[in-house]
CSV table of C-alpha atoms (C1' of nucleotides) in Angstrom, one decimal:
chain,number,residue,atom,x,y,z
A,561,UNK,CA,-15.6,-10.7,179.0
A,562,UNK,CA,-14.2,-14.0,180.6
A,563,UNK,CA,-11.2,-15.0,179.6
A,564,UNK,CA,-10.8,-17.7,176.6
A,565,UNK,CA,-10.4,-21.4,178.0
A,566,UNK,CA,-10.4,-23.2,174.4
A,567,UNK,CA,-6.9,-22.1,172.9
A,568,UNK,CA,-7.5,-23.5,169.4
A,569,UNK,CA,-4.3,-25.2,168.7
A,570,UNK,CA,-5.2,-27.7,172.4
A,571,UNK,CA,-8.2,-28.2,170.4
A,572,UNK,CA,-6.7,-29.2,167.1
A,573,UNK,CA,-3.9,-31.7,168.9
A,574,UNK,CA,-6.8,-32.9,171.2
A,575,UNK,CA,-9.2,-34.1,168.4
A,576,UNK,CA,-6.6,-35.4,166.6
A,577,UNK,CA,-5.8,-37.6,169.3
A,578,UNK,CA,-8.8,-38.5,170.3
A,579,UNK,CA,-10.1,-39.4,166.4
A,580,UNK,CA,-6.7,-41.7,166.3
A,581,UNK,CA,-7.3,-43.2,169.7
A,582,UNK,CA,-11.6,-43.9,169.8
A,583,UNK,CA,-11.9,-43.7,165.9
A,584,UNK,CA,-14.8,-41.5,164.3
A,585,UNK,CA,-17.4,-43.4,166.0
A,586,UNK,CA,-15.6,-43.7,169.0
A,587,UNK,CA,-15.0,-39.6,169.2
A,588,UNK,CA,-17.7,-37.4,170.9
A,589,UNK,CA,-18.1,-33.5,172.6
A,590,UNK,CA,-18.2,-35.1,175.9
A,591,UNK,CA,-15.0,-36.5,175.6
A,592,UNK,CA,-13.3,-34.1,174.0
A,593,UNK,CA,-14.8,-31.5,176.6
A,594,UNK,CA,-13.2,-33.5,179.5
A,595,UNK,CA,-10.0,-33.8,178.0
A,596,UNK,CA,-10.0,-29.9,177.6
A,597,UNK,CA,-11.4,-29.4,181.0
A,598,UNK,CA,-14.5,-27.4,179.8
A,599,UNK,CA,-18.0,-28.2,179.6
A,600,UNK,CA,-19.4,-29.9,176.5
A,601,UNK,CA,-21.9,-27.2,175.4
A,602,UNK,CA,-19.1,-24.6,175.3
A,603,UNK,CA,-17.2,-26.5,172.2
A,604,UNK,CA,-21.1,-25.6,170.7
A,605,UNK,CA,-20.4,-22.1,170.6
A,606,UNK,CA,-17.1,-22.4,167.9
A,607,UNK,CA,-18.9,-25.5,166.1
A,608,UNK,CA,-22.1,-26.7,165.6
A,609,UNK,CA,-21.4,-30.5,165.2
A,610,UNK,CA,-19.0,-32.6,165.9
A,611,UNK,CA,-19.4,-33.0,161.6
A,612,UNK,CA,-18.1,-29.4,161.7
A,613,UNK,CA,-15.2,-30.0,164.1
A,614,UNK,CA,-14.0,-32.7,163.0
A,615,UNK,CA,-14.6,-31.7,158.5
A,616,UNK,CA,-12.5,-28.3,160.2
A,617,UNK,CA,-9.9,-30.1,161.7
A,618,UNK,CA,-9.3,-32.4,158.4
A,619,UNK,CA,-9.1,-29.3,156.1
A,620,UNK,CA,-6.2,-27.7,158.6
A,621,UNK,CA,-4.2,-30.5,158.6
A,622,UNK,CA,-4.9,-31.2,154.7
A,623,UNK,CA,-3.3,-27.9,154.2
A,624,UNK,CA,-0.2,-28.3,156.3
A,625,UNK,CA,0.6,-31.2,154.4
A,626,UNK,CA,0.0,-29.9,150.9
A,627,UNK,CA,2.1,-26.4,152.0
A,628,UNK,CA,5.0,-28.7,152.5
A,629,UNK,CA,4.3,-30.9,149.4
A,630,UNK,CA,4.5,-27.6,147.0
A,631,UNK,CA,7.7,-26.2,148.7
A,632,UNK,CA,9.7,-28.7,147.6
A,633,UNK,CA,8.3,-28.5,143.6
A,634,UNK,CA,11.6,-27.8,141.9
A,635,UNK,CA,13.2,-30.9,142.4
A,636,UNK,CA,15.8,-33.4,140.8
A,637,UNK,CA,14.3,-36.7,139.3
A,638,UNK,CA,10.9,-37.6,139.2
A,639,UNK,CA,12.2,-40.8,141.5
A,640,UNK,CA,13.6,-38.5,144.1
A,641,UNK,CA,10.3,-35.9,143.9
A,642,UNK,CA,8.7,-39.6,144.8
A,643,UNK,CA,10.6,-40.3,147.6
A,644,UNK,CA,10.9,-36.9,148.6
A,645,UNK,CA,7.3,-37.0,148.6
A,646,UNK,CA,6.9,-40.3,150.3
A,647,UNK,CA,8.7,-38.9,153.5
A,648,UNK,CA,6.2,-36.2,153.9
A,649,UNK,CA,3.2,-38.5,153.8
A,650,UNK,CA,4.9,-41.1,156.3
A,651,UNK,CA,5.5,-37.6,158.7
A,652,UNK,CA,1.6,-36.8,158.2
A,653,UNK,CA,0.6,-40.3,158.8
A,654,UNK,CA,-2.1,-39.5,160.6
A,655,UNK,CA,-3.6,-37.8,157.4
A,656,UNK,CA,-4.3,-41.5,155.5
A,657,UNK,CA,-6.0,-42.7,158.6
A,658,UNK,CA,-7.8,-39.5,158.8
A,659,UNK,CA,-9.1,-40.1,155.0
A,660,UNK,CA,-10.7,-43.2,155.5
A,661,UNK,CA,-12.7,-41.5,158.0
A,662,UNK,CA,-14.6,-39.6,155.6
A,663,UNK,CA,-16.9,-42.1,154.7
A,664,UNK,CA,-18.3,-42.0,157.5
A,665,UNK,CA,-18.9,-38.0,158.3
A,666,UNK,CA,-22.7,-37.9,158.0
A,667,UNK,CA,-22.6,-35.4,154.3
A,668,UNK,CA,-25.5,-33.8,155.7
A,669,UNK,CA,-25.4,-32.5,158.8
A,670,UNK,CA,-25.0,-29.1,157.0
A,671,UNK,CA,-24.1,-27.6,154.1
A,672,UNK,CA,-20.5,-26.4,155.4
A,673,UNK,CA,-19.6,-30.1,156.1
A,674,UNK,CA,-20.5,-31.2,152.6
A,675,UNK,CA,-18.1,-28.4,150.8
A,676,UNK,CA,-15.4,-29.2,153.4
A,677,UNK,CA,-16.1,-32.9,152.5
A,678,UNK,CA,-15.8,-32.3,148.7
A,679,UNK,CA,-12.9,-29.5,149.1
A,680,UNK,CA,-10.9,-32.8,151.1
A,681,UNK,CA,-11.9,-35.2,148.4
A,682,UNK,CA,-10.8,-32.9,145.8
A,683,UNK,CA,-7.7,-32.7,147.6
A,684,UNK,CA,-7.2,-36.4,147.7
A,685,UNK,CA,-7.9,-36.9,144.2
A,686,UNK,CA,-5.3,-34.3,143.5
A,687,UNK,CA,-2.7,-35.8,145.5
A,688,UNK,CA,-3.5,-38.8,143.9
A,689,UNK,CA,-2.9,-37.7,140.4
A,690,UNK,CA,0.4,-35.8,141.3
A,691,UNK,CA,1.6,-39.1,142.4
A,692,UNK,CA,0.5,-40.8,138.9
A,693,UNK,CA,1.6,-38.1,137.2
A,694,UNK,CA,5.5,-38.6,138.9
A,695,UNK,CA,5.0,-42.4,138.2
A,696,UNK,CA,4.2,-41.6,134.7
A,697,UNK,CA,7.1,-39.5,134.4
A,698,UNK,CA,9.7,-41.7,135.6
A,699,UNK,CA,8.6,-44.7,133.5
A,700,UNK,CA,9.3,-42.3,130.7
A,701,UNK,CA,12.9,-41.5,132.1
A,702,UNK,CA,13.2,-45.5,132.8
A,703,UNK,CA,13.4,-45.1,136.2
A,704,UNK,CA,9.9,-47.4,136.9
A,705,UNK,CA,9.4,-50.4,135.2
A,706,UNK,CA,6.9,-49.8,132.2
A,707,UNK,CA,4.7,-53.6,132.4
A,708,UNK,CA,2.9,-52.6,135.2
A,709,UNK,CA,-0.5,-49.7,135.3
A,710,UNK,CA,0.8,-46.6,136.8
A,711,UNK,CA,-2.9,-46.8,138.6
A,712,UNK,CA,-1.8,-50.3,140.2
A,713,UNK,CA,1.7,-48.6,141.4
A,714,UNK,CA,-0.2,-45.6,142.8
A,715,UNK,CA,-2.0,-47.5,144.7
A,716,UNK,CA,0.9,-49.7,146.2
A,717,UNK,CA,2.9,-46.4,147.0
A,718,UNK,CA,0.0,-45.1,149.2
A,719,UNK,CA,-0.5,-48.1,150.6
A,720,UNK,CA,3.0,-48.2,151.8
A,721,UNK,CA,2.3,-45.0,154.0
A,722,UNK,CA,0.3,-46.9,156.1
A,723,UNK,CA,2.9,-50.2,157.1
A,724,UNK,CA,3.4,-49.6,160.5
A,725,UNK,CA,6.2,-48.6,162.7
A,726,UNK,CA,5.9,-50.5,165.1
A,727,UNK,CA,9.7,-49.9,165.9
A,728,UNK,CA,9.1,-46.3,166.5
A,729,UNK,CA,12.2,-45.5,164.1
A,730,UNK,CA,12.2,-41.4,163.3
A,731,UNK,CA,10.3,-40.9,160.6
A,732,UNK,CA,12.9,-40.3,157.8
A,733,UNK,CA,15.1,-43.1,158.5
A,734,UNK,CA,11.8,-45.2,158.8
A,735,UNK,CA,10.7,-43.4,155.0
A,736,UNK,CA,14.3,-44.6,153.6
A,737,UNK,CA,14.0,-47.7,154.3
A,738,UNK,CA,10.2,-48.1,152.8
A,739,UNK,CA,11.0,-46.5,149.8
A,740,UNK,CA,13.9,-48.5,149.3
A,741,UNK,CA,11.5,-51.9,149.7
A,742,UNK,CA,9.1,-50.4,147.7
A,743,UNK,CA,11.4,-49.6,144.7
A,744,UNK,CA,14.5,-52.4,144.8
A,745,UNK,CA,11.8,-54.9,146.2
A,746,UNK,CA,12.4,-57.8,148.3
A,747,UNK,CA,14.3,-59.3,146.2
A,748,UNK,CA,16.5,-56.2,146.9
A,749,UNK,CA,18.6,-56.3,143.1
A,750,UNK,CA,19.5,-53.4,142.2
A,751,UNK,CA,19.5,-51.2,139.4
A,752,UNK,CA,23.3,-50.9,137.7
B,880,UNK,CA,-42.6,-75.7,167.5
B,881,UNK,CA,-41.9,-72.8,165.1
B,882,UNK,CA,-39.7,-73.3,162.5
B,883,UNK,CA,-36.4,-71.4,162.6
B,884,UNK,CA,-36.3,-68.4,160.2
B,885,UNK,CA,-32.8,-67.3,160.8
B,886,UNK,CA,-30.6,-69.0,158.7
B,887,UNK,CA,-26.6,-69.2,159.9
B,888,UNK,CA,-25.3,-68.9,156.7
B,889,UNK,CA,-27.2,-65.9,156.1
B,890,UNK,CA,-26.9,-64.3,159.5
B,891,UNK,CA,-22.9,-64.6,159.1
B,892,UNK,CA,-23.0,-63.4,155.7
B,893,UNK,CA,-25.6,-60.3,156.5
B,894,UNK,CA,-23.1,-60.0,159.5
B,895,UNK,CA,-20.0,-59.7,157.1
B,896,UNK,CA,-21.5,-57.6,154.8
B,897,UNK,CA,-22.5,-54.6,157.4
B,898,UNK,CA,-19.8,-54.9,159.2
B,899,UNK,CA,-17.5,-54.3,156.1
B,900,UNK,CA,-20.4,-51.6,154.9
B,901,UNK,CA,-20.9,-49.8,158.2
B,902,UNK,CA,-17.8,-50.4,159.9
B,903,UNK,CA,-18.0,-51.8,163.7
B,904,UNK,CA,-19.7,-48.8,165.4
B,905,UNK,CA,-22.1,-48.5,162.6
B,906,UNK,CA,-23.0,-52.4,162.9
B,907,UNK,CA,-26.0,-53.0,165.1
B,908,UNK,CA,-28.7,-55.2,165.8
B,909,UNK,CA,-31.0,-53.4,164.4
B,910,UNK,CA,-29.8,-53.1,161.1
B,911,UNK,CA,-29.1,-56.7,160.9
B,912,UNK,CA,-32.9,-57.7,161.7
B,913,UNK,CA,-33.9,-55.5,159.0
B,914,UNK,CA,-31.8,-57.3,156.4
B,915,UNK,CA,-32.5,-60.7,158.0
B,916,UNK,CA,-36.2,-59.6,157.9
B,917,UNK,CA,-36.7,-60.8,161.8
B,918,UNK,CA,-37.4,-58.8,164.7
B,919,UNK,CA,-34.3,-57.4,166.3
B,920,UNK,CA,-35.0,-59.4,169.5
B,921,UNK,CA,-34.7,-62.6,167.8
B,922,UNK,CA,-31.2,-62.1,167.0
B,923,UNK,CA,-30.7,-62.4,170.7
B,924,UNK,CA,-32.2,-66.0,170.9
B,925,UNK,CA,-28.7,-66.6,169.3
B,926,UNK,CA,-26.5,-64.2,170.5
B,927,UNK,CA,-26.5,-62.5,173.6
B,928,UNK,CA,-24.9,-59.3,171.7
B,929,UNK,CA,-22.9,-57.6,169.3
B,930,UNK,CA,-19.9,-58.5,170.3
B,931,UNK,CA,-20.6,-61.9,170.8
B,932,UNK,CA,-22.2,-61.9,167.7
B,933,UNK,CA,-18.8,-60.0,165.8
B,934,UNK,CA,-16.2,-62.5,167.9
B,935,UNK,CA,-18.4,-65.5,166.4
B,936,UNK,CA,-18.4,-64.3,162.8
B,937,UNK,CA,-14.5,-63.4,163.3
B,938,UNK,CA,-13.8,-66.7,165.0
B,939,UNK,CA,-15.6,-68.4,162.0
B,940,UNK,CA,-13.8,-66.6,158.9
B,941,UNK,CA,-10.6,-67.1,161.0
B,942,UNK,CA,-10.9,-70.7,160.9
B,943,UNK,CA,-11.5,-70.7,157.2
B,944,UNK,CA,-8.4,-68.4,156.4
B,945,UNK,CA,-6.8,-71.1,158.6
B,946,UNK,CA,-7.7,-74.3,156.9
B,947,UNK,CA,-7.2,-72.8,153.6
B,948,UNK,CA,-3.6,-71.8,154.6
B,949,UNK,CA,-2.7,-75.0,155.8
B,950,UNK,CA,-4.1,-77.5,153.1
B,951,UNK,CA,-0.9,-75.8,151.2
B,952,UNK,CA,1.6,-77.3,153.7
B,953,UNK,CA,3.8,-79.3,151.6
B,954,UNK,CA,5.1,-77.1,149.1
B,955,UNK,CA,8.6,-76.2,147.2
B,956,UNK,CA,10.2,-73.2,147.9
B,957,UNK,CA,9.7,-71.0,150.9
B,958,UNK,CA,9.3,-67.9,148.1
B,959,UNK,CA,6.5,-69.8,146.4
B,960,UNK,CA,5.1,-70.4,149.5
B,961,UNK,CA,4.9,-67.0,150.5
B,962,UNK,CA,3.4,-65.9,146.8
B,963,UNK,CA,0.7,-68.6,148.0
B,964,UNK,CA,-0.4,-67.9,151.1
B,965,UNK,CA,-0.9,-64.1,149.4
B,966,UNK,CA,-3.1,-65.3,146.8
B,967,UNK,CA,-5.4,-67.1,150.3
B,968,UNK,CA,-5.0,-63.6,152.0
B,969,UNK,CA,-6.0,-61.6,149.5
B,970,UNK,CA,-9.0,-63.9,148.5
B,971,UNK,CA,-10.1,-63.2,152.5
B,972,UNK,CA,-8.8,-59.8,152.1
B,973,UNK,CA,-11.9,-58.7,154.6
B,974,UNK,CA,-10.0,-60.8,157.5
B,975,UNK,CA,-7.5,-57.9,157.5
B,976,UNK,CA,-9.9,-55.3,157.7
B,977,UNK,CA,-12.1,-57.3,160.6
B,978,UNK,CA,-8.5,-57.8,162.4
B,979,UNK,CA,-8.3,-53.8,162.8
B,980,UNK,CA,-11.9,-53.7,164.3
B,981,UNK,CA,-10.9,-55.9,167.2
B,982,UNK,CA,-9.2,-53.4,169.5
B,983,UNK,CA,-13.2,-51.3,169.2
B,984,UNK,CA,-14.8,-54.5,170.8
B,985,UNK,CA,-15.5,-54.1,174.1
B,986,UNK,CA,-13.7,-57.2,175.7
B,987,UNK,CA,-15.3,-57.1,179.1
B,988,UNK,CA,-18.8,-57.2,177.8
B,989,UNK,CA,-18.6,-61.0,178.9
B,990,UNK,CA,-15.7,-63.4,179.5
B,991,UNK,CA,-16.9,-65.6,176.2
B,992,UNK,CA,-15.8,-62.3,173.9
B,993,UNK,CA,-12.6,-62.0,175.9
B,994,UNK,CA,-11.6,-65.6,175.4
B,995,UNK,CA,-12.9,-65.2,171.7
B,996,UNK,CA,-10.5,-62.0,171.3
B,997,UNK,CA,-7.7,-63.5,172.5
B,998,UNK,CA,-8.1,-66.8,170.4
B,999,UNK,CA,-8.2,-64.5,167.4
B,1000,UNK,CA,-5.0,-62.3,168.4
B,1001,UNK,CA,-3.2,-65.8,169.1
B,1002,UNK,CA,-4.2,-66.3,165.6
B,1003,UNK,CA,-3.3,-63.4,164.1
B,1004,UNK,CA,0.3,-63.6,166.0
B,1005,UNK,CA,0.2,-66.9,165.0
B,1006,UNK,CA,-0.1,-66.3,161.3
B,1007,UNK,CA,2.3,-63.4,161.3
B,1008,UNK,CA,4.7,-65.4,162.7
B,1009,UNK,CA,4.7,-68.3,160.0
B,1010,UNK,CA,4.7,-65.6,157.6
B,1011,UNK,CA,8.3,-63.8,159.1
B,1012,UNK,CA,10.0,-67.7,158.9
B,1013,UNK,CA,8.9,-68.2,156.0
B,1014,UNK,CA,10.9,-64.6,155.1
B,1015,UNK,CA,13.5,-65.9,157.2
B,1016,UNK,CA,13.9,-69.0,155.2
B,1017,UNK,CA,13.8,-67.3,152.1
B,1018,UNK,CA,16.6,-64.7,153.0
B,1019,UNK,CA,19.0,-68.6,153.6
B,1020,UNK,CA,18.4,-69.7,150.6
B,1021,UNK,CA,18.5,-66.4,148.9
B,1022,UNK,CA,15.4,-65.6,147.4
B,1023,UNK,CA,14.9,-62.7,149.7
B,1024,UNK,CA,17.6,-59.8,150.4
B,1025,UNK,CA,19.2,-59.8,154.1
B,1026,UNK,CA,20.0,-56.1,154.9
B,1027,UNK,CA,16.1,-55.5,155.6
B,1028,UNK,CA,15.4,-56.5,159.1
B,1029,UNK,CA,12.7,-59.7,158.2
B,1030,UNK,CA,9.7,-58.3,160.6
B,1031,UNK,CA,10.3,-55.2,158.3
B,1032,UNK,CA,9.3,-56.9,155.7
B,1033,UNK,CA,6.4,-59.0,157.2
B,1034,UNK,CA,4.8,-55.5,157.8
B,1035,UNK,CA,5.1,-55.0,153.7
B,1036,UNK,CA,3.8,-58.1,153.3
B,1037,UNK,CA,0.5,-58.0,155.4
B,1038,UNK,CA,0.0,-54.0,154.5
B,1039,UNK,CA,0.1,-55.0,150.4
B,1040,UNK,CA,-3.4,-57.3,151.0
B,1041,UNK,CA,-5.0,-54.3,151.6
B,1042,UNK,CA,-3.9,-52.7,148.4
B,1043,UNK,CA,-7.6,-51.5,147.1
B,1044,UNK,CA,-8.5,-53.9,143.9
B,1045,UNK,CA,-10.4,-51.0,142.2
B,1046,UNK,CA,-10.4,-52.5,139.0
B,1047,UNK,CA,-12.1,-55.8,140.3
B,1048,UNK,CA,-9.6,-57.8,139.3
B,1049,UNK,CA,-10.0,-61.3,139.9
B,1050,UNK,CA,-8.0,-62.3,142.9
B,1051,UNK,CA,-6.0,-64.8,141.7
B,1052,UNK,CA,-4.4,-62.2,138.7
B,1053,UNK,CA,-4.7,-59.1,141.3
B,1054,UNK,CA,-2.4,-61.1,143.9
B,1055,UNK,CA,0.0,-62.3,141.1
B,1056,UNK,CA,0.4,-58.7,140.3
B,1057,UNK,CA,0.8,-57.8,143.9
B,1058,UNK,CA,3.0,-60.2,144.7
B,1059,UNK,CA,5.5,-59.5,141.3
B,1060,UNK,CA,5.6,-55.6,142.7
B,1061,UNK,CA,6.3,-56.8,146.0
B,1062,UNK,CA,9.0,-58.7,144.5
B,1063,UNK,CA,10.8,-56.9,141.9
B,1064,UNK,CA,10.1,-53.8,143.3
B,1065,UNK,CA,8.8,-50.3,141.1
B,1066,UNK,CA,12.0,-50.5,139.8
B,1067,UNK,CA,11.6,-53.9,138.1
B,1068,UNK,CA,15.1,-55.4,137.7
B,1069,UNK,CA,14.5,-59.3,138.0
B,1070,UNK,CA,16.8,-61.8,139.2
B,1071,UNK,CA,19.0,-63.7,136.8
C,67,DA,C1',-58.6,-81.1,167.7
C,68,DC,C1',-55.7,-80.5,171.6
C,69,DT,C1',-51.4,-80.2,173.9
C,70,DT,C1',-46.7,-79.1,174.1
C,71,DA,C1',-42.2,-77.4,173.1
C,72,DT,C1',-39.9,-74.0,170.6
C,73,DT,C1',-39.3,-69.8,168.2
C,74,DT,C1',-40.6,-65.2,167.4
C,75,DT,C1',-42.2,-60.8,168.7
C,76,DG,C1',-43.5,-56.0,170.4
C,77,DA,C1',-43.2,-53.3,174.3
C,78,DC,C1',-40.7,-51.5,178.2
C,79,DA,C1',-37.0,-49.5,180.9
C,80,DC,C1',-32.5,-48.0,180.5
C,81,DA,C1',-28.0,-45.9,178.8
C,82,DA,C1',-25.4,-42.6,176.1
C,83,DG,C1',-24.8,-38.9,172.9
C,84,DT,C1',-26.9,-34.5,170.8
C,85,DG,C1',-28.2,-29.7,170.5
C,86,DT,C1',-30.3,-25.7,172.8
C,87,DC,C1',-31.2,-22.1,175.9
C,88,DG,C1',-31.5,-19.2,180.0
C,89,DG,C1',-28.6,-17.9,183.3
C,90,DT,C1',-23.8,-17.1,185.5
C,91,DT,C1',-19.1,-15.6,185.5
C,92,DA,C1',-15.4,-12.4,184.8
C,93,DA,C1',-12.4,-9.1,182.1
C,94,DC,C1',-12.4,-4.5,180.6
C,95,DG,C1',-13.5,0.3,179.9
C,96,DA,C1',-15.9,4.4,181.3
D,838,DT,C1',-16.7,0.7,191.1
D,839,DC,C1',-20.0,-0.6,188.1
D,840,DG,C1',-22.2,-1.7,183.8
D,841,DT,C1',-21.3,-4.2,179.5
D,842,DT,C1',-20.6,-8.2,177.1
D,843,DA,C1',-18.0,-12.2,175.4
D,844,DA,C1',-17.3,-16.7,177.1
D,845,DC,C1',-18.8,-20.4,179.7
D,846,DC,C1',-21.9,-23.5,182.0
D,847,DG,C1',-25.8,-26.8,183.7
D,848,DA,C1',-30.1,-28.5,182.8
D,849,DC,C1',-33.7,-30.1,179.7
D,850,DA,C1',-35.8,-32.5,175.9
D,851,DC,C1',-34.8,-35.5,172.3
D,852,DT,C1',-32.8,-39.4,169.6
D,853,DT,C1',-30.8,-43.9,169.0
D,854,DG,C1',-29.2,-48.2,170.3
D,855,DT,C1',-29.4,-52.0,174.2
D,856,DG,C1',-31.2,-56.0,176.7
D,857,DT,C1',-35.3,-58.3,178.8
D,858,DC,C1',-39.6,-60.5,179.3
D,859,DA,C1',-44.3,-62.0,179.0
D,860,DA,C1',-47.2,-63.0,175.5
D,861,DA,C1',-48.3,-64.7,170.8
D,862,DA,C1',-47.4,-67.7,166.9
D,863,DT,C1',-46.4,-72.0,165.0
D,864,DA,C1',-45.1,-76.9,163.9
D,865,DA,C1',-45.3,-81.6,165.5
D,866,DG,C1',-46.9,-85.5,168.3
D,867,DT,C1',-51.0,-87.9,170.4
DNA sequence: ACTTATTTTGACACAAGTGTCGGTTAACGA
DNA sequence: TCGTTAACCGACACTTGTGTCAAAATAAGT
């Protein structure tokens, strides 16, 4: 048999590039076949649709990032498991860009893209209510301010993940300093 | 002669609407004759294509966001300027999400879509510039905290317009709420 | 009613991406 | 060395969106 020219982790770091530089829209075979130096109908015979590829691709990043979530469970203050937290999602950026993709995967293409589709969803949603959850819990322990929905500072602390660095700062330094605007403000007083 | 039936308010509405629906690959001429009820080819009477058609409606939206922000001009503090100006920005919140569209436009396509796109980035520079003095004012007269670099906190600013409004709060409470987080901060602690 | 100027239209040729399939290549074991 | 077979490839038919153009439709002036 003729040796393997995919190697499945160049495939991986290749669509994610190419989905973060040319979009969803933007991202075909024919490009990604190129980039790989392969023909297009070869990447046919590990998946039958870009929907496929791409749904695949999600779900193996998804886990990465929920892996190192859960190793880090028993932790300190629910503040700290939030800003602990907080410097994972800013590493696996890519992931919230990723998400808003789904939308626009075509659900039925096949059935396999629709349960990935629902599995990432799911995902999301849970991620979402963990965050909620550690919100919740330090309001109780005073450590959030109580006058404003949980919902509402969900929301504001995913949207943080997405303020860009332009400054190319390393990623943990660059988490710091966001969490630190997120939670003292711009008014920047501090708690005593 | 035949009396027009496209309409300009509709066609940039229609225009709005898909692109925010569909995104800017989805977008295409087709779709908008079908909800303009004309044939697709009329649409090219007016514009000779998408992307002139996408720099127009940008241009147009741009110039409202524009006027809007400057009818507030003479006003007292460079803070309650800033809470302003994101009550306007949030009540064009689709601006921002049109901005990020602009690097998918094809800018040679014609030299009128590459003036257009450039007119709009001056714009948008232009814009994220008055926003950093006004941070940088704000930080003099001590309204706003010094030891976070003010372009830092620009990025905050612009990313929290795009904080999703599930709840379909109006936007003049939602950006009040916005704005106090932004402000004071998860934690809460006001200024005396 | 007829002419004219303007707007609208459907049809055509073209470009780009998709998915399939018969055939070719090349590693490996007998 | 030679047959087997997994992996790869090029070509074909199909789909969808693009831009153009000659012809049809329509309102208004004479």
């Amino acid at each position: 048999m003729a040796k393997r020219k995919i190697d499945f982790q160049d495939l991986m770091a290749e669509t994610e590039r190419l989905l973060l530089e040319k979009g969803y829209d933007g991202f075909h075979f024919k490009l990604l076949a190129n980039r790989l130096n392969v023909a297009r109908s070869t990447i046919y015979e590990y998946y039958a649709s870009k929907e496929e590829l791409v749904t695949a691709y999600m779900i193996n990043i998804m886990n990465r990032l929920t892996a190192e979530s859960e190793a880090l469970k028993p932790l300190a203050s629910p503040l700290m498991h939030l800003k602990e937290l907080m410097q994972i999602f800013i590493k696996y950026s890519q992931i919230h860009q990723i998400t808003q993709m789904i939308p626009l995967i075509n659900r039925d293409s096949s059935p396999a893209v629709k349960s990935s589709i629902d599995r990432l969803s799911e995902e999301h949603t849970r991620l979402y209510q963990t965050i909620t959850d550690l919100i919740e819990k330090a309001k109780q322990t005073d450590e959030i301010r109580s006058d404003i929905p949980s919902s509402v500072l969900a929301r504001v602390y995913f949207t943080a993940i997405e303020i860009p660095n332009d400054d190319a700062m390393n990623h943990r330094d660059w988490s710091e300093l966001i969490f630190q605007v997120l939670y003292e403000g711009m008014s920047g007083t501090k708690r005593s």
